[in-house]
mmCIF file of C-alpha atoms in Angstrom:
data_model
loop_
_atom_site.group_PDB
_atom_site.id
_atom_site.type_symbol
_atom_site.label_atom_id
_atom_site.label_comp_id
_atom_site.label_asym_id
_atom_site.label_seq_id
_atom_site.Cartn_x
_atom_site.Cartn_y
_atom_site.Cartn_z
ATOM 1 C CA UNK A 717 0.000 0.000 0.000
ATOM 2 C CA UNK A 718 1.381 3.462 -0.754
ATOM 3 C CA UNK A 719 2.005 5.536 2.041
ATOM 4 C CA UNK A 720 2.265 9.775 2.633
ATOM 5 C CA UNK A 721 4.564 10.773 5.301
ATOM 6 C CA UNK A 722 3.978 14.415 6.262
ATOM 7 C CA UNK A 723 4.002 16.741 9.349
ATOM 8 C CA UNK A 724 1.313 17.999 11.109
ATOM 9 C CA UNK A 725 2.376 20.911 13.675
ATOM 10 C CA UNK A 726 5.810 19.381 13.609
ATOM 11 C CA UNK A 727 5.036 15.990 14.303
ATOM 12 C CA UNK A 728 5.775 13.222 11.852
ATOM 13 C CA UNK A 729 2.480 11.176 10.118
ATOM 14 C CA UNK A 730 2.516 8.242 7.936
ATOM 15 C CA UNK A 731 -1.412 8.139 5.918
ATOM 16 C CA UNK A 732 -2.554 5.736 3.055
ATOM 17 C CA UNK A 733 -2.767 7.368 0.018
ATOM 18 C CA UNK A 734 -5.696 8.700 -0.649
ATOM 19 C CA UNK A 735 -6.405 9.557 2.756
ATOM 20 C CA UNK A 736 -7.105 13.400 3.868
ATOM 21 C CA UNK A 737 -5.760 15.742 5.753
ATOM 22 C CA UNK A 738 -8.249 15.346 8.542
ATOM 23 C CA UNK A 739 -7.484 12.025 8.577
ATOM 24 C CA UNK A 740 -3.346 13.026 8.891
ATOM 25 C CA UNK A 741 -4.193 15.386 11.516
ATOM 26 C CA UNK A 742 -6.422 12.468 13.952
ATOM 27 C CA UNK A 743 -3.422 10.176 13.550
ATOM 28 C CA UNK A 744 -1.107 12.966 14.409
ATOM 29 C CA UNK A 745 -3.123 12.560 18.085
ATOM 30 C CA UNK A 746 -4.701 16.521 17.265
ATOM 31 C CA UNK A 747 -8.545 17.325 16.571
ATOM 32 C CA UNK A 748 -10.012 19.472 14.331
ATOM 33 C CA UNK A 749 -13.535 21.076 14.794
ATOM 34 C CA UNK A 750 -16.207 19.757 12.020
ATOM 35 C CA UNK A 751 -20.052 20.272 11.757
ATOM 36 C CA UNK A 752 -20.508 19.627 7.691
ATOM 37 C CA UNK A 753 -18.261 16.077 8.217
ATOM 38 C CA UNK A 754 -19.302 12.872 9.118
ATOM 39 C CA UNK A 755 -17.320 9.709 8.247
ATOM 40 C CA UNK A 756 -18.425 7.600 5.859
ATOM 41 C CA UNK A 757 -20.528 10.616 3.650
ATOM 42 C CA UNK A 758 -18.938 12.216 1.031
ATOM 43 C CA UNK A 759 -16.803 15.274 2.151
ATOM 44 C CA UNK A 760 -17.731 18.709 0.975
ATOM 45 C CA UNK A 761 -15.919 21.165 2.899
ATOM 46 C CA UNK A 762 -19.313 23.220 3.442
ATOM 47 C CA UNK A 763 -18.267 24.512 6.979
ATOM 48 C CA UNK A 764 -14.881 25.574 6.697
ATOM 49 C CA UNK A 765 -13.974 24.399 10.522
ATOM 50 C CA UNK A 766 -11.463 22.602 9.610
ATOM 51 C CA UNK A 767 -9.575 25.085 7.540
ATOM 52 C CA UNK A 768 -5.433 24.283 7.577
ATOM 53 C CA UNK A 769 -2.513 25.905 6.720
ATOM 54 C CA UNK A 770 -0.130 24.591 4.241
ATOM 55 C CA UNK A 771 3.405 25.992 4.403
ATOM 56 C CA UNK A 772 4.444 27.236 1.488
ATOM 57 C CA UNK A 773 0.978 28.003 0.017
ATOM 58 C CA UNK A 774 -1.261 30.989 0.304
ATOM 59 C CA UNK A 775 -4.199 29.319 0.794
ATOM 60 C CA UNK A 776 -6.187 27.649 3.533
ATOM 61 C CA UNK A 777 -7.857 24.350 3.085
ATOM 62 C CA UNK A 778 -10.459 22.211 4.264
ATOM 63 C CA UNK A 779 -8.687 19.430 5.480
ATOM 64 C CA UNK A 780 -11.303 17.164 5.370
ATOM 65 C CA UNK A 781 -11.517 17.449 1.552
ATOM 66 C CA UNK A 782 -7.961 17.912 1.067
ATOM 67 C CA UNK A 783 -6.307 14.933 -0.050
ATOM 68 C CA UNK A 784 -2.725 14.713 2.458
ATOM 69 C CA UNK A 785 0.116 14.285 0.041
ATOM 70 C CA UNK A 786 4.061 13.612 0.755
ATOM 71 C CA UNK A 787 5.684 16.345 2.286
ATOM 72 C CA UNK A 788 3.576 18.394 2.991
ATOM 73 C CA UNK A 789 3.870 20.353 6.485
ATOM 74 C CA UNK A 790 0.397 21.108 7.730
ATOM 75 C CA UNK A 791 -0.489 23.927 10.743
ATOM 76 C CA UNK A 792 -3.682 23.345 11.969
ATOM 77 C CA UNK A 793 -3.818 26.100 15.627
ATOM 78 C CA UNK A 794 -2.489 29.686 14.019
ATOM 79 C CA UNK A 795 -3.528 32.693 15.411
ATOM 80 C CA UNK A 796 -5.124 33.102 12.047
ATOM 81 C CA UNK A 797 -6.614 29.744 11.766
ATOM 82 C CA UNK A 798 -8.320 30.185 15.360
ATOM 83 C CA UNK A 799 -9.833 33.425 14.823
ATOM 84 C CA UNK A 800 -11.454 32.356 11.706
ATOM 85 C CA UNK A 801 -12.666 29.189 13.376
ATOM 86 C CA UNK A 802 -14.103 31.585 16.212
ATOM 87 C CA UNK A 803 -16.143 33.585 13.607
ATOM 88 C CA UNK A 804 -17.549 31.096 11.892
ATOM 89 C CA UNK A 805 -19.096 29.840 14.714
ATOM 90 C CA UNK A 806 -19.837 33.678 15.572
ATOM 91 C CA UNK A 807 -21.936 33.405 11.767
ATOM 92 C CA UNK A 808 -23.638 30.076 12.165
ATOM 93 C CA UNK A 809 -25.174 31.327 15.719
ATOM 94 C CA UNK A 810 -25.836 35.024 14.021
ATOM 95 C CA UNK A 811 -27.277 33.459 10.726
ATOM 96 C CA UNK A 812 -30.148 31.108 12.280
ATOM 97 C CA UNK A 813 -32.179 31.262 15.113
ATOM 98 C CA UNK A 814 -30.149 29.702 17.851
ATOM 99 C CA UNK A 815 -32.033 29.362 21.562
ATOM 100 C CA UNK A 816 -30.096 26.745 23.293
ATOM 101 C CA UNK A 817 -32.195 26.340 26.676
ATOM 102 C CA UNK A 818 -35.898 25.517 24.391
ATOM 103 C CA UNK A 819 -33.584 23.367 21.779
ATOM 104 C CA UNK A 820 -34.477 19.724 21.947
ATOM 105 C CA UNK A 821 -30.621 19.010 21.494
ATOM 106 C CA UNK A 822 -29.811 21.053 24.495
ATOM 107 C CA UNK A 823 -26.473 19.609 26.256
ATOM 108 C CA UNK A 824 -26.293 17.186 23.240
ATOM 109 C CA UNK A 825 -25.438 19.399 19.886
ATOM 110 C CA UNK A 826 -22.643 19.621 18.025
ATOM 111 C CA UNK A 827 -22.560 23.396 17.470
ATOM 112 C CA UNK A 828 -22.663 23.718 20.848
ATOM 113 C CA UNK A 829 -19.991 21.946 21.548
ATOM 114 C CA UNK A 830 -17.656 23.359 18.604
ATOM 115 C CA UNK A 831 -18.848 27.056 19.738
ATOM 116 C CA UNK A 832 -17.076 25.966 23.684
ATOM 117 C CA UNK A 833 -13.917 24.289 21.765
ATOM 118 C CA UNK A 834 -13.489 27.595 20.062
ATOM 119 C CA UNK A 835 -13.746 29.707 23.052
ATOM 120 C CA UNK A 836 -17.060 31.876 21.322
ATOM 121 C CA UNK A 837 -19.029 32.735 24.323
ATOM 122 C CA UNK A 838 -21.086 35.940 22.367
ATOM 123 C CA UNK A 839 -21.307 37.097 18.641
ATOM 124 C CA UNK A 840 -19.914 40.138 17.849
ATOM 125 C CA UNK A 841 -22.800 39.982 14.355
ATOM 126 C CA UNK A 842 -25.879 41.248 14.597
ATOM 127 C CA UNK A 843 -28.216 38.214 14.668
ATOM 128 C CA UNK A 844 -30.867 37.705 11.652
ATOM 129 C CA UNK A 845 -33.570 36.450 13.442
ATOM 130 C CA UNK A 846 -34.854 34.734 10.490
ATOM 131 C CA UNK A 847 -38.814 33.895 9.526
ATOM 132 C CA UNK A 848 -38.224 30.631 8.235
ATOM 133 C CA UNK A 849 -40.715 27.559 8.558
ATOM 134 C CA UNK A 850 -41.086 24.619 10.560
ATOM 135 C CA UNK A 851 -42.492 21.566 9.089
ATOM 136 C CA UNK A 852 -44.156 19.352 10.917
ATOM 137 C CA UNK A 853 -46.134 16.849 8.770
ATOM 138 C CA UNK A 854 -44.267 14.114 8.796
ATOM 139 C CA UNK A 855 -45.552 11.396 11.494
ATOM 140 C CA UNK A 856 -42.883 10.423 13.127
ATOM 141 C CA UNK A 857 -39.943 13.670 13.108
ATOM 142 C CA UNK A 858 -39.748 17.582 12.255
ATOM 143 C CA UNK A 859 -37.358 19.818 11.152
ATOM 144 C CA UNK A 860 -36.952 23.288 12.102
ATOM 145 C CA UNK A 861 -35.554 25.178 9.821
ATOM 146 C CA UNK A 862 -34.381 28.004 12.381
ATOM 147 C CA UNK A 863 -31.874 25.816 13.485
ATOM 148 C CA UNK A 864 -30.367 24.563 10.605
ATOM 149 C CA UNK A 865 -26.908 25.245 9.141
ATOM 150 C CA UNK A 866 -26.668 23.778 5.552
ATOM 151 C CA UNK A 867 -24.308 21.222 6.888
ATOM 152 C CA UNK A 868 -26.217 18.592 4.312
ATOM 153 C CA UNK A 869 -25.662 15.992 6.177
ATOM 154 C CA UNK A 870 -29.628 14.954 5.604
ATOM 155 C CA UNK A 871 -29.269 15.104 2.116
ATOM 156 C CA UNK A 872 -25.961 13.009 2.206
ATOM 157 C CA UNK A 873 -27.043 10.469 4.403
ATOM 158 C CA UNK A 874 -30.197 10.128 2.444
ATOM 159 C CA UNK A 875 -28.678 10.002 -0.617
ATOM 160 C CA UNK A 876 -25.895 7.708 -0.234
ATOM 161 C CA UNK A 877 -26.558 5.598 2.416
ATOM 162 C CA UNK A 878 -30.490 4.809 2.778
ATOM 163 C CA UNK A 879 -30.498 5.504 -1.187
ATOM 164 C CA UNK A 880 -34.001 7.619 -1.010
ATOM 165 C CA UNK A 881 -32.934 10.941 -1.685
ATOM 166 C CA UNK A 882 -35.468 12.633 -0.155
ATOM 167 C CA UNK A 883 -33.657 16.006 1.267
ATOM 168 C CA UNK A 884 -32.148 18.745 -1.028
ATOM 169 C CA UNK A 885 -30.791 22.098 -1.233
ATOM 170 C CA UNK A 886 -32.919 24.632 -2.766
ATOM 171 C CA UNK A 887 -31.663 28.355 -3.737
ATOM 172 C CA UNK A 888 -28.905 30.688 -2.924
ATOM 173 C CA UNK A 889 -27.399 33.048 -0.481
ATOM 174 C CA UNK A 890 -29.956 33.975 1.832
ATOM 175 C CA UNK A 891 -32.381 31.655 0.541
ATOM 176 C CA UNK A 892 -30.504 29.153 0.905
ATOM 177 C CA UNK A 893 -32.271 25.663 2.150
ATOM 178 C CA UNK A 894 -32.984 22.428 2.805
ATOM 179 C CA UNK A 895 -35.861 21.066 1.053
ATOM 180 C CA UNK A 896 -37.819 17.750 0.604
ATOM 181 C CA UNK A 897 -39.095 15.896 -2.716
ATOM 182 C CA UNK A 898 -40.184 19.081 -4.934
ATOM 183 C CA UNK A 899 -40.168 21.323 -2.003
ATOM 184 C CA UNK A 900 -43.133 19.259 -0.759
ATOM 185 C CA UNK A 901 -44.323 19.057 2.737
ATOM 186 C CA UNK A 902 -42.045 16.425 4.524
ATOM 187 C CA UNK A 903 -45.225 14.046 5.134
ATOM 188 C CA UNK A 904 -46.227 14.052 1.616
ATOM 189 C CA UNK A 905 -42.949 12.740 0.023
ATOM 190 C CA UNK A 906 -43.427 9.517 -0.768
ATOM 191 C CA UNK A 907 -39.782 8.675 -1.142
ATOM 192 C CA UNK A 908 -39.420 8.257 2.629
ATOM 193 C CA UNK A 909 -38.622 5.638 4.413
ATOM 194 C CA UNK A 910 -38.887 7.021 7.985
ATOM 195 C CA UNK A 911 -35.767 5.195 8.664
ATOM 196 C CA UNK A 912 -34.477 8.244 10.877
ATOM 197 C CA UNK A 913 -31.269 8.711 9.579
ATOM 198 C CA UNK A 914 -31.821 12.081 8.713
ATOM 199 C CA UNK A 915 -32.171 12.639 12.678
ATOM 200 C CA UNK A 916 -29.065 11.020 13.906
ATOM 201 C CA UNK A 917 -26.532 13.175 11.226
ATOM 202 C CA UNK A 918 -28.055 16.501 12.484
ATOM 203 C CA UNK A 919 -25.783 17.388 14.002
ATOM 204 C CA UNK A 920 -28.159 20.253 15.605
ATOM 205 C CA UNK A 921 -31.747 20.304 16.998
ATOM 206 C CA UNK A 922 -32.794 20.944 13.664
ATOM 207 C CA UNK A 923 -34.409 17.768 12.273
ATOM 208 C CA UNK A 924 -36.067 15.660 15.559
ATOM 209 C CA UNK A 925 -38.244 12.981 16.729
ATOM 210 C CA UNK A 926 -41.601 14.683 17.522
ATOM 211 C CA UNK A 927 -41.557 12.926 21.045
ATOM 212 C CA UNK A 928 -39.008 14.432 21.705
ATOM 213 C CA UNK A 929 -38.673 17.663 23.963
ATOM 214 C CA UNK A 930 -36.086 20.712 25.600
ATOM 215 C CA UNK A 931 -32.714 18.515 25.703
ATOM 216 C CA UNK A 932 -33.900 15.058 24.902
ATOM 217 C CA UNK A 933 -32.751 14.585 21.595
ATOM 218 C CA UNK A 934 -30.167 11.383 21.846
ATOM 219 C CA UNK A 935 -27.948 10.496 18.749
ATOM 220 C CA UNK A 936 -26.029 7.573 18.173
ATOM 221 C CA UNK A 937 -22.453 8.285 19.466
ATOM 222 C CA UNK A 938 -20.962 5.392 17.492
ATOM 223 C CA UNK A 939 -22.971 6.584 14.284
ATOM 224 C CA UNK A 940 -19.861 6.926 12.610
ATOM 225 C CA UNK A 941 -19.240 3.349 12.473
ATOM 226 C CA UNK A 942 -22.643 2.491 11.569
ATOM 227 C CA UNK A 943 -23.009 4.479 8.963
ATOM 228 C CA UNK A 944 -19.996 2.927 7.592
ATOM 229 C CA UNK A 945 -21.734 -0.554 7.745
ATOM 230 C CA UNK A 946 -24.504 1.068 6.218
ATOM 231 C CA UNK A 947 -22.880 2.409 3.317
ATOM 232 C CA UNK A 948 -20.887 -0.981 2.451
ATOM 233 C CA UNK A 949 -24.351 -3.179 2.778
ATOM 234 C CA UNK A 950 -26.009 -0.254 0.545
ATOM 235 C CA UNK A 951 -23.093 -0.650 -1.699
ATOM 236 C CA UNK A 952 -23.180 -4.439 -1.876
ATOM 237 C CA UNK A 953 -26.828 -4.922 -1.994
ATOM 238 C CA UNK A 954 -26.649 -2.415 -5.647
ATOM 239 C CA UNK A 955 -23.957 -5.239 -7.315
#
């Protein structure tokens, strides 16, 4: 098997080839704040968390849709690298509608936990307060569109893992969101399986289990390993 050696903050890492940068930097022992990433979807660097610097280059990259290469000498905790971190949090809380203590993943959320890693205790943005819609007609979950932050994990997880592709993004810029079917009612897509995967990659209170209520919202902590399995018997079972 070919092998990269490269450096992350100094320290010597051997990766497969044709494994990331994200990937270099969790066998260098380091961690990198993600929302957009979970293992076994695609990658699409939608985020920008996990934004590395390359010496020698001019540019920052996702590292979790970089490919790591040989010799390369990544910097992952600049000055630069953590205030940019810091204010993208700063924009995901401004953008949306954000109230932690009525959230249903309270205690349990991922932006939460990224906005404590990156030391943002206030926004220095003005927030949007945006009128956006909450759709409730499916039987079984909701999503609330308030709370959402493009990370597409629904769509990805739909897409290439349960193989419905029921979510989708729909517009630009402000408009900017996440949609089901033909921008049908959630309930009325027939394409759904109600398998709930969908829930367990939000990685916010955004799409939920109707039963569930302020800070009871439980995903699957080894997910990432699951959805691994569920990608290879998805994979197999279209042979």
């Amino acid at each position: 098997m070919s092998v990269h050696t490269l450096t992350v903050d100094g320290e010597e890492v051997a990766v497969p080839a044709g494994a990331t940068l994200l990937d270099a930097v969790r066998a260098a022992g380091a961690e990198l704040p993600t929302l957009c990433h979970l293992d076994g979807l695609t990658p699409v660097g939608a985020c920008r968390l996990c934004l590395v610097e390359l010496e020698g280059s001019g540019k920052l990259q996702p590292a979790c849709a970089t490919a790591a290469g040989e010799g390369m000498a990544v910097l992952t905790q600049t000055p630069q690298l953590q205030a940019y971190r810091r204010m993208a949090v700063e924009l995901f809380f401004a953008e949306g509608t954000h109230v932690c203590a009525f959230c249903v993943a309270n205690g349990n959320c991922e932006l939460q936990d990224v906005a404590v890693a990156v030391g943002m205790d206030h926004s220095r943005f003005p927030y949007q307060y945006p009128q956006r819609r909450v759709d409730a007609s499916h039987p079984h979950f909701a999503i609330d569109h308030h709370r959402c932050i493009l990370c597409t994990r629904c769509v990805r997880v739909c897409d290439e893992i349960e193989g419905a592709h029921v979510w989708d993004v729909a517009n630009r810029g402000r408009e900017c969101t996440i949609i089901t079917g033909l921008d049908e009612p959630w309930g009325e897509v027939q394409a759904c399986t109600s398998c709930g995967k969908c829930v367990d990659a939000c990685p916010t209170g955004a799409i939920f289990r109707k039963d569930d209520t302020t800070a009871e919202k439980q995903t699957h902590r080894e997910r990432p390993q699951l959805l691994r399995d569920a990608r290879e018997k998805h994979q197999w079972q279209n042979q």
